[in-house]
Amino acid sequence: MDTNGSMDNGETEQHTQHHQQQQPAFDNVDITSPDEENENDIFESAIQQEPLSPVLEDVPTDEAGDTFIEIAVADPQKVGDGMGSYLAYKVSTKTNIMKFKKRQFFTMRRFSDFLGLHDLLVSKYLRMGRIIPPAPEKNIIGTTKVKMGSQPQSEPGNGVNLEWIENRRASLERFLNRVAQHPILCLDTDFVNFLESDQELPRAVNTAALSGAGVMRLFNKVGETVNKITYKMDENDPWFNDKINEVETIDAHMQKLHSAIKALVSHRKELATLTGGVAKSAALLSTCEEHTGLSQALSQLADVEEKVELLRSEQANSDLYILSETIKDYIGLFGAIKDVFHERVKVFQNWQHAQLQLTKKRENKAKLELQERRDKLEFAQKEVEEWEGKVQRCQKEFDDISSEIKKEMERFELARARDFKSTIIKYLEDQMAHQQQQMRYWETIVPVARDIA
């Protein structure tokens, strides 16, 4: 490995083999097979997910094959002590896109770097009508616990094992991969630098939750929200009316589904805990039972209940990491779509303002002509020409953002269908594998119960 974090060919093969060994086995499990040796593979953590379906198009590569870029975020490590500490993540990339200098590399990034990248992309592309994948939300309580904890600095590969940190790590990985699958955003200089540079990025201080800039952004967001509610655009394109209504409807139902899945996760975890209580009680009862056959059956029951407890915990993880987090991501993405639609409204407002100003300038020029104020006519004519140019530019910007939004929505819908198909299949296979394993567990106790004399 060189000093920039790239890998030579030998290390690349080893890394690839190691990566393949760590892939979740749900997709390759024969759920009808009773072999016990597959047991551990079946119930690997559902946190690890397949990369998002590629939707890159017309991106130059150095190979004759399809374009690909795969990004993994791993090994969260606490850096420093006290309130000045932070978590850093290892961001590993594999790609054949020629924009990147190397084919495989990694770097270390902190959470504020991800937020800074998102802000840069929004500032450059939102005005063009591009859908920018949202960055994960801050978690002030969780961050403070990590900062104030007595946990020492983590060695590479021994990340801080807290549930919210794992959720954040997975969210950061999905955020980067969604950006990477966009044919324009993946070639952005700031995005390439974020992935490829081994240098520390400029501190994105405005991403701090309690900073002055953060407070100003909060007020700006409130103003934007009020503007969205109070200003109604006279829409001439029925496509946008239909699409806005469709987005609002899907978003509302997704939020309801997300709430229902969160409740399901909570109930599954509670059921797993109660199952563990049954296992302990049955084990205690088996120790004081004088009847040998009944004692053995109770002991076997305790063992099965203990295994079922683990299965139900795994099912809760499946609900959370496979299904719930995907729904949560798309709630954020629909929020990003609403931002794009609102940006179009702002462009329309600018166009209308320019037209209003042009009308005033023309009226002013007409008055000067009636008054024969030739000393001011030349200046008035220049103002009219200036605002005519502004009107033309604003109209072009409005037409461009309207056209781009339609293209973005088409790309988004195709990607969403592929993403949900992959997610649902993975979730169903995972649930079926758990149910098959649970049946095998219960089948082992039936002969013991029948042998009770």
CSV table of C-alpha atoms in Angstrom, one decimal:
chain,number,residue,atom,x,y,z
A,1,MET,CA,0.0,0.0,0.0
A,2,ASP,CA,1.4,3.4,-0.9
A,3,THR,CA,1.3,6.5,1.2
A,4,ASN,CA,-1.9,7.8,-0.5
A,5,GLY,CA,-4.0,4.9,0.7
A,6,SER,CA,-4.1,3.0,-2.7
A,7,MET,CA,-3.5,-0.7,-3.0
A,8,ASP,CA,-1.2,-2.6,-5.3
A,9,ASN,CA,-2.4,-5.6,-7.3
A,10,GLY,CA,-1.7,-8.2,-4.7
A,11,GLU,CA,-3.4,-6.3,-2.0
A,12,THR,CA,-6.3,-5.6,-4.3
A,13,GLU,CA,-6.9,-9.4,-4.9
A,14,GLN,CA,-6.7,-10.1,-1.1
A,15,HIS,CA,-9.0,-7.2,-0.4
A,16,THR,CA,-11.5,-8.4,-3.0
A,17,GLN,CA,-11.4,-11.9,-1.6
A,18,HIS,CA,-11.9,-10.6,1.9
A,19,HIS,CA,-14.7,-8.3,0.8
A,20,GLN,CA,-16.5,-11.3,-0.9
A,21,GLN,CA,-16.2,-13.3,2.3
A,22,GLN,CA,-17.9,-10.5,4.3
A,23,GLN,CA,-20.8,-10.1,2.0
A,24,PRO,CA,-24.2,-11.0,3.6
A,25,ALA,CA,-25.2,-14.5,2.6
A,26,PHE,CA,-29.0,-13.9,2.5
A,27,ASP,CA,-29.1,-13.7,-1.3
A,28,ASN,CA,-27.3,-17.0,-1.8
A,29,VAL,CA,-29.0,-19.1,0.9
A,30,ASP,CA,-31.1,-22.0,0.0
A,31,ILE,CA,-33.9,-21.4,2.4
A,32,THR,CA,-35.3,-24.9,2.0
A,33,SER,CA,-32.0,-26.5,3.0
A,34,PRO,CA,-32.0,-28.0,6.5
A,35,ASP,CA,-28.1,-28.1,6.7
A,36,GLU,CA,-27.0,-26.8,10.0
A,37,GLU,CA,-23.7,-25.6,8.6
A,38,ASN,CA,-25.4,-22.8,6.9
A,39,GLU,CA,-27.0,-21.6,10.1
A,40,ASN,CA,-24.4,-18.9,10.9
A,41,ASP,CA,-24.3,-17.6,7.3
A,42,ILE,CA,-28.1,-17.2,7.2
A,43,PHE,CA,-28.2,-14.9,10.1
A,44,GLU,CA,-25.4,-12.6,9.5
A,45,SER,CA,-26.3,-9.0,10.5
A,46,ALA,CA,-28.8,-7.4,8.1
A,47,ILE,CA,-26.8,-4.2,8.4
A,48,GLN,CA,-24.6,-5.0,5.5
A,49,GLN,CA,-26.5,-4.4,2.3
A,50,GLU,CA,-25.9,-4.7,-1.4
A,51,PRO,CA,-24.7,-1.6,-3.2
A,52,LEU,CA,-27.4,0.5,-4.8
A,53,SER,CA,-28.3,-0.4,-8.4
A,54,PRO,CA,-26.1,1.5,-10.8
A,55,VAL,CA,-27.8,4.0,-13.0
A,56,LEU,CA,-24.7,5.7,-14.5
A,57,GLU,CA,-24.9,6.7,-18.1
A,58,ASP,CA,-22.4,8.1,-20.6
A,59,VAL,CA,-19.6,8.3,-17.9
A,60,PRO,CA,-16.2,7.8,-19.4
A,61,THR,CA,-14.3,4.8,-18.1
A,62,ASP,CA,-10.9,3.2,-18.8
A,63,GLU,CA,-12.4,-0.3,-19.5
A,64,ALA,CA,-14.6,-1.7,-22.2
A,65,GLY,CA,-17.1,-3.0,-19.5
A,66,ASP,CA,-19.9,-1.2,-17.7
A,67,THR,CA,-19.2,1.8,-15.6
A,68,PHE,CA,-19.1,1.1,-11.9
A,69,ILE,CA,-18.3,2.9,-8.6
A,70,GLU,CA,-18.6,1.2,-5.2
A,71,ILE,CA,-18.2,3.1,-2.0
A,72,ALA,CA,-18.0,1.6,1.5
A,73,VAL,CA,-18.0,3.5,4.8
A,74,ALA,CA,-16.5,1.5,7.7
A,75,ASP,CA,-14.5,1.5,10.9
A,76,PRO,CA,-15.9,4.5,12.9
A,77,GLN,CA,-13.0,5.6,15.1
A,78,LYS,CA,-13.1,8.1,18.0
A,79,VAL,CA,-10.4,10.8,17.5
A,80,GLY,CA,-9.3,12.9,20.4
A,81,ASP,CA,-10.8,13.3,23.9
A,82,GLY,CA,-13.6,15.3,25.5
A,83,MET,CA,-15.8,17.8,23.7
A,84,GLY,CA,-13.1,18.3,21.0
A,85,SER,CA,-13.3,14.7,19.9
A,86,TYR,CA,-15.1,13.4,16.9
A,87,LEU,CA,-15.7,10.2,14.9
A,88,ALA,CA,-13.8,9.5,11.7
A,89,TYR,CA,-14.9,7.0,9.1
A,90,LYS,CA,-12.9,5.0,6.6
A,91,VAL,CA,-14.3,5.7,3.1
A,92,SER,CA,-13.1,3.1,0.6
A,93,THR,CA,-13.8,3.4,-3.2
A,94,LYS,CA,-13.5,1.1,-6.2
A,95,THR,CA,-14.2,2.5,-9.6
A,96,ASN,CA,-13.3,2.4,-13.3
A,97,ILE,CA,-14.3,6.1,-14.0
A,98,MET,CA,-11.5,8.0,-15.6
A,99,LYS,CA,-12.2,11.1,-13.6
A,100,PHE,CA,-10.5,9.4,-10.7
A,101,LYS,CA,-6.7,9.0,-10.7
A,102,LYS,CA,-6.7,5.5,-9.2
A,103,ARG,CA,-9.0,2.5,-9.4
A,104,GLN,CA,-9.0,1.6,-5.7
A,105,PHE,CA,-8.3,3.9,-2.7
A,106,PHE,CA,-9.5,5.0,0.7
A,107,THR,CA,-9.4,8.1,3.0
A,108,MET,CA,-10.6,9.1,6.4
A,109,ARG,CA,-13.6,11.6,6.8
A,110,ARG,CA,-15.5,13.0,9.7
A,111,PHE,CA,-19.2,13.6,9.8
A,112,SER,CA,-19.0,17.3,9.2
A,113,ASP,CA,-17.1,16.5,6.0
A,114,PHE,CA,-20.2,14.7,4.7
A,115,LEU,CA,-22.4,17.6,5.6
A,116,GLY,CA,-20.0,20.0,3.9
A,117,LEU,CA,-20.0,17.9,0.7
A,118,HIS,CA,-23.8,17.9,0.7
A,119,ASP,CA,-23.9,21.7,1.1
A,120,LEU,CA,-21.5,22.2,-1.8
A,121,LEU,CA,-23.5,20.0,-4.1
A,122,VAL,CA,-26.7,21.8,-3.1
A,123,SER,CA,-25.1,25.2,-3.8
A,124,LYS,CA,-24.0,24.1,-7.2
A,125,TYR,CA,-26.8,21.9,-8.6
A,126,LEU,CA,-30.1,22.6,-6.8
A,127,ARG,CA,-30.6,25.8,-8.9
A,128,MET,CA,-30.1,23.6,-12.0
A,129,GLY,CA,-33.0,21.3,-11.0
A,130,ARG,CA,-30.9,18.3,-9.9
A,131,ILE,CA,-32.1,16.1,-7.1
A,132,ILE,CA,-29.4,16.1,-4.4
A,133,PRO,CA,-29.5,13.0,-2.1
A,134,PRO,CA,-30.0,14.3,1.5
A,135,ALA,CA,-27.2,13.9,4.0
A,136,PRO,CA,-27.9,11.9,7.3
A,137,GLU,CA,-29.4,13.9,10.1
A,138,LYS,CA,-27.3,15.1,13.1
A,139,ASN,CA,-27.7,13.2,16.4
A,140,ILE,CA,-26.7,15.7,19.1
A,141,ILE,CA,-27.5,13.4,22.0
A,142,GLY,CA,-25.5,10.5,20.6
A,143,THR,CA,-22.6,12.7,19.6
A,144,THR,CA,-22.4,14.1,23.1
A,145,LYS,CA,-22.4,10.7,24.7
A,146,VAL,CA,-19.5,9.7,22.5
A,147,LYS,CA,-17.6,12.9,23.2
A,148,MET,CA,-18.1,12.6,27.0
A,149,GLY,CA,-17.5,8.8,27.1
A,150,SER,CA,-14.4,7.4,28.7
A,151,GLN,CA,-13.9,5.1,25.7
A,152,PRO,CA,-10.3,5.3,24.5
A,153,GLN,CA,-9.3,6.0,20.9
A,154,SER,CA,-10.3,3.1,18.7
A,155,GLU,CA,-7.8,1.1,16.8
A,156,PRO,CA,-8.4,0.6,13.0
A,157,GLY,CA,-11.0,-2.2,12.6
A,158,ASN,CA,-12.3,-1.8,16.2
A,159,GLY,CA,-15.0,0.9,15.7
A,160,VAL,CA,-17.2,2.2,18.4
A,161,ASN,CA,-20.0,-0.4,18.7
A,162,LEU,CA,-23.1,1.8,19.4
A,163,GLU,CA,-26.4,1.2,17.5
A,164,TRP,CA,-26.8,4.8,16.5
A,165,ILE,CA,-23.2,5.0,15.2
A,166,GLU,CA,-23.9,1.9,13.0
A,167,ASN,CA,-27.1,3.5,11.8
A,168,ARG,CA,-25.1,6.7,10.9
A,169,ARG,CA,-22.3,4.7,9.2
A,170,ALA,CA,-24.8,2.9,7.0
A,171,SER,CA,-26.6,6.1,6.2
A,172,LEU,CA,-23.4,7.8,5.2
A,173,GLU,CA,-22.6,4.9,3.0
A,174,ARG,CA,-25.9,5.1,1.3
A,175,PHE,CA,-25.6,8.8,0.9
A,176,LEU,CA,-22.3,8.6,-0.9
A,177,ASN,CA,-23.5,5.7,-3.2
A,178,ARG,CA,-26.6,7.6,-4.2
A,179,VAL,CA,-24.5,10.6,-5.1
A,180,ALA,CA,-22.1,8.3,-7.0
A,181,GLN,CA,-24.9,6.8,-9.1
A,182,HIS,CA,-25.8,10.2,-10.4
A,183,PRO,CA,-24.2,10.6,-13.9
A,184,ILE,CA,-23.4,14.3,-13.2
A,185,LEU,CA,-22.8,14.5,-9.4
A,186,CYS,CA,-20.3,11.5,-9.6
A,187,LEU,CA,-18.0,13.6,-11.7
A,188,ASP,CA,-18.2,16.7,-9.6
A,189,THR,CA,-14.7,18.0,-8.5
A,190,ASP,CA,-15.7,18.4,-4.9
A,191,PHE,CA,-17.1,14.8,-4.8
A,192,VAL,CA,-14.0,13.4,-6.4
A,193,ASN,CA,-11.8,15.3,-4.0
A,194,PHE,CA,-13.9,14.1,-1.1
A,195,LEU,CA,-13.3,10.4,-2.0
A,196,GLU,CA,-9.8,10.6,-3.5
A,197,SER,CA,-7.8,13.2,-1.5
A,198,ASP,CA,-5.9,12.0,1.5
A,199,GLN,CA,-5.7,15.5,2.8
A,200,GLU,CA,-8.0,16.9,5.6
A,201,LEU,CA,-10.8,18.9,4.1
A,202,PRO,CA,-11.4,22.5,5.2
A,203,ARG,CA,-13.5,22.5,8.3
A,204,ALA,CA,-17.2,22.9,7.5
A,205,VAL,CA,-17.9,25.0,10.6
A,206,ASN,CA,-21.3,26.0,9.3
A,207,THR,CA,-22.5,22.4,9.8
A,208,ALA,CA,-22.2,22.6,13.6
A,209,ALA,CA,-25.6,22.2,15.1
A,210,LEU,CA,-25.3,25.1,17.6
A,211,SER,CA,-23.2,27.5,15.5
A,212,GLY,CA,-24.3,31.0,14.5
A,213,ALA,CA,-24.5,29.9,10.9
A,214,GLY,CA,-26.7,27.0,12.0
A,215,VAL,CA,-29.1,29.3,13.7
A,216,MET,CA,-29.2,31.5,10.6
A,217,ARG,CA,-29.9,28.5,8.4
A,218,LEU,CA,-32.8,27.6,10.8
A,219,PHE,CA,-34.3,31.0,10.4
A,220,ASN,CA,-33.8,30.8,6.6
A,221,LYS,CA,-35.6,27.4,6.5
A,222,VAL,CA,-38.5,28.8,8.5
A,223,GLY,CA,-38.7,31.7,5.9
A,224,GLU,CA,-38.5,29.2,3.0
A,225,THR,CA,-41.3,27.1,4.6
A,226,VAL,CA,-43.5,30.2,5.0
A,227,ASN,CA,-42.8,31.2,1.4
A,228,LYS,CA,-43.7,27.7,0.2
A,229,ILE,CA,-47.1,27.9,2.0
A,230,THR,CA,-48.0,31.5,1.1
A,231,TYR,CA,-46.9,31.7,-2.5
A,232,LYS,CA,-48.9,29.7,-5.0
A,233,MET,CA,-47.6,29.6,-8.5
A,234,ASP,CA,-50.0,29.7,-11.5
A,235,GLU,CA,-48.9,26.4,-13.1
A,236,ASN,CA,-49.3,26.2,-16.8
A,237,ASP,CA,-47.7,22.7,-17.2
A,238,PRO,CA,-50.1,20.0,-16.1
A,239,TRP,CA,-47.1,17.6,-15.7
A,240,PHE,CA,-45.9,19.5,-12.7
A,241,ASN,CA,-49.3,19.6,-11.1
A,242,ASP,CA,-49.7,15.9,-11.4
A,243,LYS,CA,-46.2,15.1,-10.3
A,244,ILE,CA,-46.4,17.4,-7.2
A,245,ASN,CA,-49.6,15.8,-6.1
A,246,GLU,CA,-48.1,12.3,-6.7
A,247,VAL,CA,-45.0,13.2,-4.6
A,248,GLU,CA,-47.0,14.6,-1.8
A,249,THR,CA,-49.2,11.5,-1.7
A,250,ILE,CA,-46.4,8.9,-1.8
A,251,ASP,CA,-44.4,10.9,0.8
A,252,ALA,CA,-47.4,10.9,3.2
A,253,HIS,CA,-47.9,7.2,2.8
A,254,MET,CA,-44.2,6.4,3.2
A,255,GLN,CA,-44.1,8.3,6.5
A,256,LYS,CA,-47.0,6.3,7.7
A,257,LEU,CA,-45.3,3.1,6.6
A,258,HIS,CA,-42.1,4.1,8.3
A,259,SER,CA,-43.9,4.8,11.6
A,260,ALA,CA,-45.6,1.3,11.3
A,261,ILE,CA,-42.2,-0.4,10.7
A,262,LYS,CA,-40.7,1.4,13.7
A,263,ALA,CA,-43.5,0.1,15.8
A,264,LEU,CA,-42.9,-3.4,14.4
A,265,VAL,CA,-39.2,-3.2,15.3
A,266,SER,CA,-40.1,-2.2,18.8
A,267,HIS,CA,-42.6,-5.0,19.2
A,268,ARG,CA,-40.1,-7.6,17.8
A,269,LYS,CA,-37.4,-6.5,20.2
A,270,GLU,CA,-39.9,-6.7,23.1
A,271,LEU,CA,-41.0,-10.2,21.9
A,272,ALA,CA,-37.4,-11.3,21.7
A,273,THR,CA,-36.9,-10.1,25.3
A,274,LEU,CA,-40.0,-11.9,26.5
A,275,THR,CA,-38.9,-15.1,24.7
A,276,GLY,CA,-35.6,-14.9,26.6
A,277,GLY,CA,-37.6,-14.7,29.8
A,278,VAL,CA,-39.5,-17.9,28.9
A,279,ALA,CA,-36.1,-19.6,28.1
A,280,LYS,CA,-34.7,-18.7,31.5
A,281,SER,CA,-37.9,-19.8,33.4
A,282,ALA,CA,-38.1,-23.1,31.5
A,283,ALA,CA,-34.4,-23.7,32.3
A,284,LEU,CA,-34.9,-23.1,36.0
A,285,LEU,CA,-38.0,-25.3,36.1
A,286,SER,CA,-36.1,-28.2,34.4
A,287,THR,CA,-33.5,-28.2,37.2
A,288,CYS,CA,-36.0,-28.8,39.9
A,289,GLU,CA,-38.3,-31.2,38.0
A,290,GLU,CA,-37.9,-34.8,39.4
A,291,HIS,CA,-39.5,-36.4,36.3
A,292,THR,CA,-36.5,-37.2,34.1
A,293,GLY,CA,-38.3,-37.1,30.7
A,294,LEU,CA,-40.2,-33.9,31.6
A,295,SER,CA,-37.0,-32.4,32.9
A,296,GLN,CA,-35.2,-33.1,29.6
A,297,ALA,CA,-38.1,-31.8,27.6
A,298,LEU,CA,-38.1,-28.5,29.6
A,299,SER,CA,-34.4,-28.2,29.2
A,300,GLN,CA,-34.7,-28.7,25.5
A,301,LEU,CA,-37.6,-26.2,25.4
A,302,ALA,CA,-35.3,-23.6,27.1
A,303,ASP,CA,-32.6,-24.2,24.5
A,304,VAL,CA,-35.0,-23.7,21.7
A,305,GLU,CA,-36.6,-20.6,23.2
A,306,GLU,CA,-33.1,-19.2,23.6
A,307,LYS,CA,-32.3,-19.7,19.9
A,308,VAL,CA,-35.7,-18.3,19.0
A,309,GLU,CA,-34.9,-15.2,21.0
A,310,LEU,CA,-31.8,-14.7,18.8
A,311,LEU,CA,-33.9,-15.2,15.7
A,312,ARG,CA,-36.4,-12.6,16.7
A,313,SER,CA,-33.7,-10.1,17.5
A,314,GLU,CA,-32.3,-10.8,14.0
A,315,GLN,CA,-35.8,-10.3,12.5
A,316,ALA,CA,-36.0,-6.9,14.3
A,317,ASN,CA,-32.6,-6.0,12.7
A,318,SER,CA,-33.9,-7.1,9.3
A,319,ASP,CA,-37.0,-4.8,9.8
A,320,LEU,CA,-34.8,-1.9,10.8
A,321,TYR,CA,-31.7,-2.1,8.6
A,322,ILE,CA,-33.2,-3.5,5.4
A,323,LEU,CA,-36.7,-2.1,5.3
A,324,SER,CA,-37.0,0.8,7.7
A,325,GLU,CA,-33.8,2.6,6.7
A,326,THR,CA,-34.6,2.3,3.0
A,327,ILE,CA,-38.0,3.9,3.6
A,328,LYS,CA,-36.4,6.6,5.8
A,329,ASP,CA,-33.9,7.4,3.0
A,330,TYR,CA,-36.7,7.8,0.5
A,331,ILE,CA,-38.6,10.1,2.8
A,332,GLY,CA,-35.5,12.3,2.7
A,333,LEU,CA,-35.3,11.9,-1.1
A,334,PHE,CA,-38.9,13.1,-1.5
A,335,GLY,CA,-38.0,16.0,0.6
A,336,ALA,CA,-35.1,16.8,-1.8
A,337,ILE,CA,-37.6,16.5,-4.7
A,338,LYS,CA,-39.8,19.1,-3.0
A,339,ASP,CA,-36.8,21.4,-2.6
A,340,VAL,CA,-36.2,21.1,-6.4
A,341,PHE,CA,-39.8,21.9,-7.1
A,342,HIS,CA,-39.6,24.9,-4.8
A,343,GLU,CA,-36.4,26.0,-6.5
A,344,ARG,CA,-38.4,26.1,-9.7
A,345,VAL,CA,-41.0,28.3,-8.1
A,346,LYS,CA,-38.3,30.7,-6.9
A,347,VAL,CA,-36.9,30.9,-10.5
A,348,PHE,CA,-40.5,31.6,-11.7
A,349,GLN,CA,-40.7,34.4,-9.1
A,350,ASN,CA,-37.5,35.9,-10.3
A,351,TRP,CA,-38.9,35.8,-13.9
A,352,GLN,CA,-42.1,37.4,-12.8
A,353,HIS,CA,-40.2,40.1,-10.9
A,354,ALA,CA,-38.1,40.8,-13.9
A,355,GLN,CA,-41.2,41.1,-16.1
A,356,LEU,CA,-42.8,43.5,-13.6
A,357,GLN,CA,-39.6,45.6,-13.5
A,358,LEU,CA,-39.5,45.6,-17.3
A,359,THR,CA,-43.1,46.9,-17.5
A,360,LYS,CA,-42.3,49.7,-15.1
A,361,LYS,CA,-39.2,50.7,-17.1
A,362,ARG,CA,-41.2,50.8,-20.3
A,363,GLU,CA,-43.9,52.9,-18.6
A,364,ASN,CA,-41.2,55.2,-17.4
A,365,LYS,CA,-39.7,55.5,-20.8
A,366,ALA,CA,-43.2,56.2,-22.3
A,367,LYS,CA,-43.7,59.0,-19.8
A,368,LEU,CA,-40.4,60.6,-20.7
A,369,GLU,CA,-41.2,60.4,-24.4
A,370,LEU,CA,-44.6,62.2,-23.7
A,371,GLN,CA,-42.8,64.8,-21.7
A,372,GLU,CA,-40.1,65.0,-24.4
A,373,ARG,CA,-37.4,64.6,-21.7
A,374,ARG,CA,-34.7,63.7,-24.2
A,375,ASP,CA,-32.0,64.2,-21.6
A,376,LYS,CA,-33.2,61.1,-19.8
A,377,LEU,CA,-34.5,59.0,-22.7
A,378,GLU,CA,-31.2,57.5,-23.5
A,379,PHE,CA,-30.7,56.2,-19.9
A,380,ALA,CA,-34.3,55.0,-19.8
A,381,GLN,CA,-33.8,53.1,-23.1
A,382,LYS,CA,-30.7,51.4,-21.6
A,383,GLU,CA,-32.7,50.4,-18.5
A,384,VAL,CA,-35.4,48.9,-20.8
A,385,GLU,CA,-32.8,46.9,-22.8
A,386,GLU,CA,-31.1,45.8,-19.6
A,387,TRP,CA,-34.4,44.4,-18.1
A,388,GLU,CA,-35.4,42.8,-21.4
A,389,GLY,CA,-32.1,40.9,-21.2
A,390,LYS,CA,-32.9,39.9,-17.6
A,391,VAL,CA,-36.4,38.7,-18.6
A,392,GLN,CA,-34.9,36.6,-21.4
A,393,ARG,CA,-32.3,35.1,-19.0
A,394,CYS,CA,-34.9,34.4,-16.3
A,395,GLN,CA,-37.2,32.8,-18.8
A,396,LYS,CA,-34.4,30.6,-20.1
A,397,GLU,CA,-33.5,29.6,-16.6
A,398,PHE,CA,-37.1,28.7,-15.9
A,399,ASP,CA,-37.4,26.6,-19.1
A,400,ASP,CA,-34.0,24.9,-18.3
A,401,ILE,CA,-34.9,24.0,-14.7
A,402,SER,CA,-38.3,22.7,-15.8
A,403,SER,CA,-36.8,20.5,-18.5
A,404,GLU,CA,-34.1,19.3,-16.1
A,405,ILE,CA,-36.5,18.4,-13.4
A,406,LYS,CA,-38.5,16.2,-15.8
A,407,LYS,CA,-35.3,14.3,-16.7
A,408,GLU,CA,-34.3,14.0,-13.0
A,409,MET,CA,-37.7,12.6,-12.1
A,410,GLU,CA,-37.5,10.0,-14.9
A,411,ARG,CA,-34.1,8.9,-13.7
A,412,PHE,CA,-35.3,8.9,-10.0
A,413,GLU,CA,-38.4,6.8,-10.8
A,414,LEU,CA,-36.3,4.2,-12.6
A,415,ALA,CA,-33.7,4.0,-9.7
A,416,ARG,CA,-36.5,3.9,-7.1
A,417,ALA,CA,-38.2,0.9,-8.8
A,418,ARG,CA,-34.9,-1.0,-8.9
A,419,ASP,CA,-34.0,-0.1,-5.4
A,420,PHE,CA,-37.3,-1.1,-3.9
A,421,LYS,CA,-37.3,-4.3,-5.9
A,422,SER,CA,-33.9,-5.3,-4.5
A,423,THR,CA,-34.9,-4.2,-1.0
A,424,ILE,CA,-38.2,-6.1,-1.0
A,425,ILE,CA,-36.6,-9.3,-2.4
A,426,LYS,CA,-33.8,-9.2,0.2
A,427,TYR,CA,-36.2,-8.6,3.0
A,428,LEU,CA,-38.5,-11.4,1.9
A,429,GLU,CA,-35.7,-13.9,1.5
A,430,ASP,CA,-34.3,-12.9,4.9
A,431,GLN,CA,-37.7,-13.3,6.6
A,432,MET,CA,-38.3,-16.7,4.9
A,433,ALA,CA,-34.8,-17.9,6.0
A,434,HIS,CA,-35.6,-16.9,9.6
A,435,GLN,CA,-39.0,-18.7,9.5
A,436,GLN,CA,-37.4,-21.9,8.0
A,437,GLN,CA,-34.7,-21.9,10.7
A,438,GLN,CA,-37.3,-21.4,13.4
A,439,MET,CA,-39.3,-24.4,12.1
A,440,ARG,CA,-36.2,-26.6,12.3
A,441,TYR,CA,-35.6,-25.5,15.9
A,442,TRP,CA,-39.1,-26.5,16.9
A,443,GLU,CA,-38.9,-29.8,15.0
A,444,THR,CA,-35.9,-30.9,17.2
A,445,ILE,CA,-38.0,-30.8,20.4
A,446,VAL,CA,-41.0,-32.7,19.1
A,447,PRO,CA,-39.4,-36.2,19.5
A,448,VAL,CA,-38.3,-35.3,23.1
A,449,ALA,CA,-41.8,-34.2,24.1
A,450,ARG,CA,-43.3,-37.4,22.7
A,451,ASP,CA,-40.8,-39.6,24.6
A,452,ILE,CA,-42.1,-38.3,28.0
A,453,ALA,CA,-43.4,-41.4,29.8
